[in-house]
Amino acid sequence: MKQAKSANSGKFSLKSVVSISDFSRPDIEAVLLMAKKMEGTSRAKKCKLLDTINVATLFFEPSTRTRLSFETAAQNLGANLISVADGGTTSQKKGEAVSDAIRVVAGYSDIIIMRHFIEGAARRAAEVCDKPIINAGDGSNQHPTQTLLDLYTIEKEFGKIDGIKIGLLGDLKYGRTVHSLAHALSHFQNVKIYCIAPKALKMPKHIIDELRGHVWVHETEELDEHLAELDVLYATRIQKERFPDPLEYERLKNTYILDRSILEKTKPIFRIMHPLPRVNEISQDLDETSAALYFRQAANGVPVREALLFLLSKQVKK
Amino acid sequence: MKEETGQKKIYVKPIVEGTAIDHLYPGTAVQILQILSISNFQVTAAMNVESKKMGKKDIVFIAGKKLSEHEINKIALVGRGATVNLIHNSKIIRKEKISVPKTAEKIIKCINPLCITNKEEVPTRFAVQNNPLAALCFYCETKMDEKEIAASVQ
């Protein structure tokens, strides 16, 4: 187990936000603390924090929620926003390299938020660009701000992340959110992770091996088995596009359907999280219960992204 | 081909100047030849020869060539535990047991077809771990195991 460090004592050390694997515990704590401050500050006060900063959102892949969340965060802080919602149809069609596109946009902006379908595009951008980059998703690789908002949601709901008992449910083989979240949780103490998935969608062995040095991990196919122990169940969508064999998808797509009946077996503090969008893995009859945390989780993206923009803007001003 | 001179068994004609890559696991000599730029050199390989340490081993002799650090790093990823002997005037003047490098640049091709290094002209870069051998792509974070690394050294 890692040594405990005083809670919320972190100092943010990163130049760009590319991968959750770059984050130390102090980096995570610095973001969560700043997100809490952002949430507690009125928009009237926040709106001058970034008023001399140009923020570019450069999306080479379609996105609605993530882009809106980032743009809301930037506008809440008073940043000047320039936006390309469909970069895939412009520079990429002309065959422009990621590095060239980023260098050009860096000439107009102080912080660049980018989503790209090529895996490693954000790392490449951060390598060639002297302005801070925020990775808003690079293919199936990383989406670090999703993980940070997941952690913020857990901390906000439970008052701490240390000691949390969390079930990761569904597609643990291909789901990048659960891989990143599990990795981030390994920075915290006494965390118990229950990996609940059908055999064909089990968490990759190399991730389990890495986690075992830091947190308690249990793998199972049975959802009911540990429901009573869980604080949080993090459900994921089984993604059709990941399956080479459509029959295999049909066989597995309804493996776990969460509905109100599960609440008979859970603790009063039990909460359900989901990165959204959902298909049918969480029944709508849960939406009005206290267990439904997923919409509040999505809303937490704004203060977390405000925090990141503010922390990165300190470098710009130097 | 095989002669006995005192205690030592000589499988091939010794080289006067150049490099001998010794203690290669049986079967790896062919791949070593493929990954090195040796088309202009006289090369001899002995495969599945007896070895006290290893039972069987492969050896590669390259006349007139001194390996660069980049080439030695390539060999380290395919033939772990190999020894590189520098030969001058028919004598071994330097013997080096090669170790796995901490980073591999422009050596391994990423197995992820969606990685930026396979989409654009971006040189590959990996962080390498030993025991068990694994390589982590700097860009797409794909982790490759020993077999995948051996098949992807270029």
PDB file of N, CA and C in Angstrom, chain A residues 19 21 96-99 118-121 123-124 127 138 141-142 206 210, chain B residues 112 114-117 119-123 125 129 138-143:
ATOM      1  N   SER A  19      -2.811  12.120 -19.907  1.00  0.00           N
ATOM      2  CA  SER A  19      -3.166  10.759 -19.503  1.00  0.00           C
ATOM      3  C   SER A  19      -3.286  10.709 -17.984  1.00  0.00           C
ATOM      4  N   SER A  21      -2.351   8.435 -16.242  1.00  0.00           N
ATOM      5  CA  SER A  21      -1.133   7.803 -15.718  1.00  0.00           C
ATOM      6  C   SER A  21      -0.053   8.848 -15.390  1.00  0.00           C
ATOM      7  N   GLU A  96      -3.356  16.832 -43.101  1.00  0.00           N
ATOM      8  CA  GLU A  96      -2.453  17.568 -42.212  1.00  0.00           C
ATOM      9  C   GLU A  96      -2.108  16.726 -40.986  1.00  0.00           C
ATOM     10  N   ALA A  97      -0.838  16.746 -40.605  1.00  0.00           N
ATOM     11  CA  ALA A  97      -0.395  16.006 -39.422  1.00  0.00           C
ATOM     12  C   ALA A  97      -0.928  16.678 -38.163  1.00  0.00           C
ATOM     13  N   VAL A  98      -1.158  15.875 -37.129  1.00  0.00           N
ATOM     14  CA  VAL A  98      -1.613  16.407 -35.840  1.00  0.00           C
ATOM     15  C   VAL A  98      -0.664  17.503 -35.357  1.00  0.00           C
ATOM     16  N   SER A  99       0.634  17.244 -35.495  1.00  0.00           N
ATOM     17  CA  SER A  99       1.623  18.197 -34.989  1.00  0.00           C
ATOM     18  C   SER A  99       1.490  19.556 -35.686  1.00  0.00           C
ATOM     19  N   ILE A 118      -7.184   9.478 -33.392  1.00  0.00           N
ATOM     20  CA  ILE A 118      -5.902   8.748 -33.426  1.00  0.00           C
ATOM     21  C   ILE A 118      -5.384   8.605 -31.992  1.00  0.00           C
ATOM     22  N   GLU A 119      -5.006   7.380 -31.623  1.00  0.00           N
ATOM     23  CA  GLU A 119      -4.542   7.127 -30.256  1.00  0.00           C
ATOM     24  C   GLU A 119      -3.102   7.625 -30.100  1.00  0.00           C
ATOM     25  N   GLY A 120      -2.901   8.427 -29.089  1.00  0.00           N
ATOM     26  CA  GLY A 120      -1.585   9.037 -28.879  1.00  0.00           C
ATOM     27  C   GLY A 120      -1.488  10.438 -29.468  1.00  0.00           C
ATOM     28  N   ALA A 121      -2.576  10.911 -30.106  1.00  0.00           N
ATOM     29  CA  ALA A 121      -2.559  12.242 -30.729  1.00  0.00           C
ATOM     30  C   ALA A 121      -2.324  13.335 -29.681  1.00  0.00           C
ATOM     31  N   ARG A 123      -0.710  13.092 -26.819  1.00  0.00           N
ATOM     32  CA  ARG A 123       0.689  13.052 -26.363  1.00  0.00           C
ATOM     33  C   ARG A 123       1.592  13.712 -27.409  1.00  0.00           C
ATOM     34  N   ARG A 124       1.301  13.430 -28.663  1.00  0.00           N
ATOM     35  CA  ARG A 124       2.074  14.047 -29.747  1.00  0.00           C
ATOM     36  C   ARG A 124       1.898  15.567 -29.719  1.00  0.00           C
ATOM     37  N   GLU A 127       3.819  17.111 -27.031  1.00  0.00           N
ATOM     38  CA  GLU A 127       5.253  17.018 -27.306  1.00  0.00           C
ATOM     39  C   GLU A 127       5.727  18.174 -28.202  1.00  0.00           C
ATOM     40  N   ASP A 138      -8.549  10.520 -26.812  1.00  0.00           N
ATOM     41  CA  ASP A 138      -7.809  10.163 -28.035  1.00  0.00           C
ATOM     42  C   ASP A 138      -8.114   8.704 -28.370  1.00  0.00           C
ATOM     43  N   ASN A 141      -7.909   5.352 -26.219  1.00  0.00           N
ATOM     44  CA  ASN A 141      -6.803   5.397 -25.264  1.00  0.00           C
ATOM     45  C   ASN A 141      -7.172   6.108 -23.960  1.00  0.00           C
ATOM     46  N   GLN A 142      -7.106   7.410 -23.924  1.00  0.00           N
ATOM     47  CA  GLN A 142      -7.246   8.127 -22.657  1.00  0.00           C
ATOM     48  C   GLN A 142      -8.341   9.187 -22.715  1.00  0.00           C
ATOM     49  N   HIS A 206      -3.071  -7.655 -17.474  1.00  0.00           N
ATOM     50  CA  HIS A 206      -1.958  -6.765 -17.120  1.00  0.00           C
ATOM     51  C   HIS A 206      -2.441  -5.614 -16.224  1.00  0.00           C
ATOM     52  N   GLU A 210      -1.227  -4.963 -12.327  1.00  0.00           N
ATOM     53  CA  GLU A 210      -0.727  -3.653 -11.870  1.00  0.00           C
ATOM     54  C   GLU A 210      -1.494  -3.174 -10.640  1.00  0.00           C
TER      55      GLU A 210
ATOM     56  N   ASN B 112      -0.456  -1.441 -32.091  1.00  0.00           N
ATOM     57  CA  ASN B 112      -1.782  -0.820 -32.194  1.00  0.00           C
ATOM     58  C   ASN B 112      -1.906  -0.106 -33.541  1.00  0.00           C
ATOM     59  N   LEU B 114      -4.035   1.804 -34.596  1.00  0.00           N
ATOM     60  CA  LEU B 114      -4.596   3.159 -34.474  1.00  0.00           C
ATOM     61  C   LEU B 114      -3.640   4.129 -33.789  1.00  0.00           C
ATOM     62  N   CYS B 115      -2.449   3.630 -33.434  1.00  0.00           N
ATOM     63  CA  CYS B 115      -1.454   4.493 -32.773  1.00  0.00           C
ATOM     64  C   CYS B 115      -0.948   5.542 -33.760  1.00  0.00           C
ATOM     65  N   ILE B 116      -0.679   6.724 -33.249  1.00  0.00           N
ATOM     66  CA  ILE B 116      -0.225   7.815 -34.124  1.00  0.00           C
ATOM     67  C   ILE B 116       1.068   7.458 -34.865  1.00  0.00           C
ATOM     68  N   THR B 117       1.872   6.580 -34.273  1.00  0.00           N
ATOM     69  CA  THR B 117       3.123   6.194 -34.940  1.00  0.00           C
ATOM     70  C   THR B 117       2.862   5.337 -36.178  1.00  0.00           C
ATOM     71  N   LYS B 119       0.057   6.001 -38.009  1.00  0.00           N
ATOM     72  CA  LYS B 119      -0.818   6.849 -38.838  1.00  0.00           C
ATOM     73  C   LYS B 119      -0.055   8.010 -39.455  1.00  0.00           C
ATOM     74  N   GLU B 120       0.963   8.480 -38.741  1.00  0.00           N
ATOM     75  CA  GLU B 120       1.726   9.637 -39.217  1.00  0.00           C
ATOM     76  C   GLU B 120       3.216   9.330 -39.075  1.00  0.00           C
ATOM     77  N   GLU B 121       4.025  10.230 -39.604  1.00  0.00           N
ATOM     78  CA  GLU B 121       5.480   9.999 -39.527  1.00  0.00           C
ATOM     79  C   GLU B 121       6.000  10.431 -38.160  1.00  0.00           C
ATOM     80  N   VAL B 122       5.656   9.660 -37.159  1.00  0.00           N
ATOM     81  CA  VAL B 122       6.100   9.939 -35.796  1.00  0.00           C
ATOM     82  C   VAL B 122       6.988   8.768 -35.360  1.00  0.00           C
ATOM     83  N   PRO B 123       8.237   9.025 -34.992  1.00  0.00           N
ATOM     84  CA  PRO B 123       9.115   7.927 -34.570  1.00  0.00           C
ATOM     85  C   PRO B 123       8.589   7.245 -33.307  1.00  0.00           C
ATOM     86  N   ARG B 125       8.458   5.374 -29.709  1.00  0.00           N
ATOM     87  CA  ARG B 125       9.196   5.495 -28.455  1.00  0.00           C
ATOM     88  C   ARG B 125       8.495   4.622 -27.411  1.00  0.00           C
ATOM     89  N   GLN B 129      10.283  -2.451 -19.744  1.00  0.00           N
ATOM     90  CA  GLN B 129      10.423  -3.059 -18.416  1.00  0.00           C
ATOM     91  C   GLN B 129      11.053  -4.433 -18.592  1.00  0.00           C
ATOM     92  N   PHE B 138       4.863   5.185 -25.734  1.00  0.00           N
ATOM     93  CA  PHE B 138       4.843   6.543 -25.177  1.00  0.00           C
ATOM     94  C   PHE B 138       3.589   7.290 -25.626  1.00  0.00           C
ATOM     95  N   TYR B 139       3.096   6.964 -26.808  1.00  0.00           N
ATOM     96  CA  TYR B 139       1.972   7.719 -27.376  1.00  0.00           C
ATOM     97  C   TYR B 139       0.620   7.090 -27.018  1.00  0.00           C
ATOM     98  N   CYS B 140       0.378   5.849 -27.443  1.00  0.00           N
ATOM     99  CA  CYS B 140      -0.971   5.285 -27.273  1.00  0.00           C
ATOM    100  C   CYS B 140      -1.084   4.418 -26.021  1.00  0.00           C
ATOM    101  N   GLU B 141       0.049   4.219 -25.298  1.00  0.00           N
ATOM    102  CA  GLU B 141       0.084   3.481 -24.031  1.00  0.00           C
ATOM    103  C   GLU B 141      -0.250   2.004 -24.188  1.00  0.00           C
ATOM    104  N   THR B 142      -0.149   1.490 -25.398  1.00  0.00           N
ATOM    105  CA  THR B 142      -0.319   0.047 -25.598  1.00  0.00           C
ATOM    106  C   THR B 142       0.867  -0.676 -24.967  1.00  0.00           C
ATOM    107  N   LYS B 143       0.540  -1.736 -24.216  1.00  0.00           N
ATOM    108  CA  LYS B 143       1.599  -2.511 -23.567  1.00  0.00           C
ATOM    109  C   LYS B 143       1.860  -3.773 -24.378  1.00  0.00           C
TER     110      LYS B 143
END
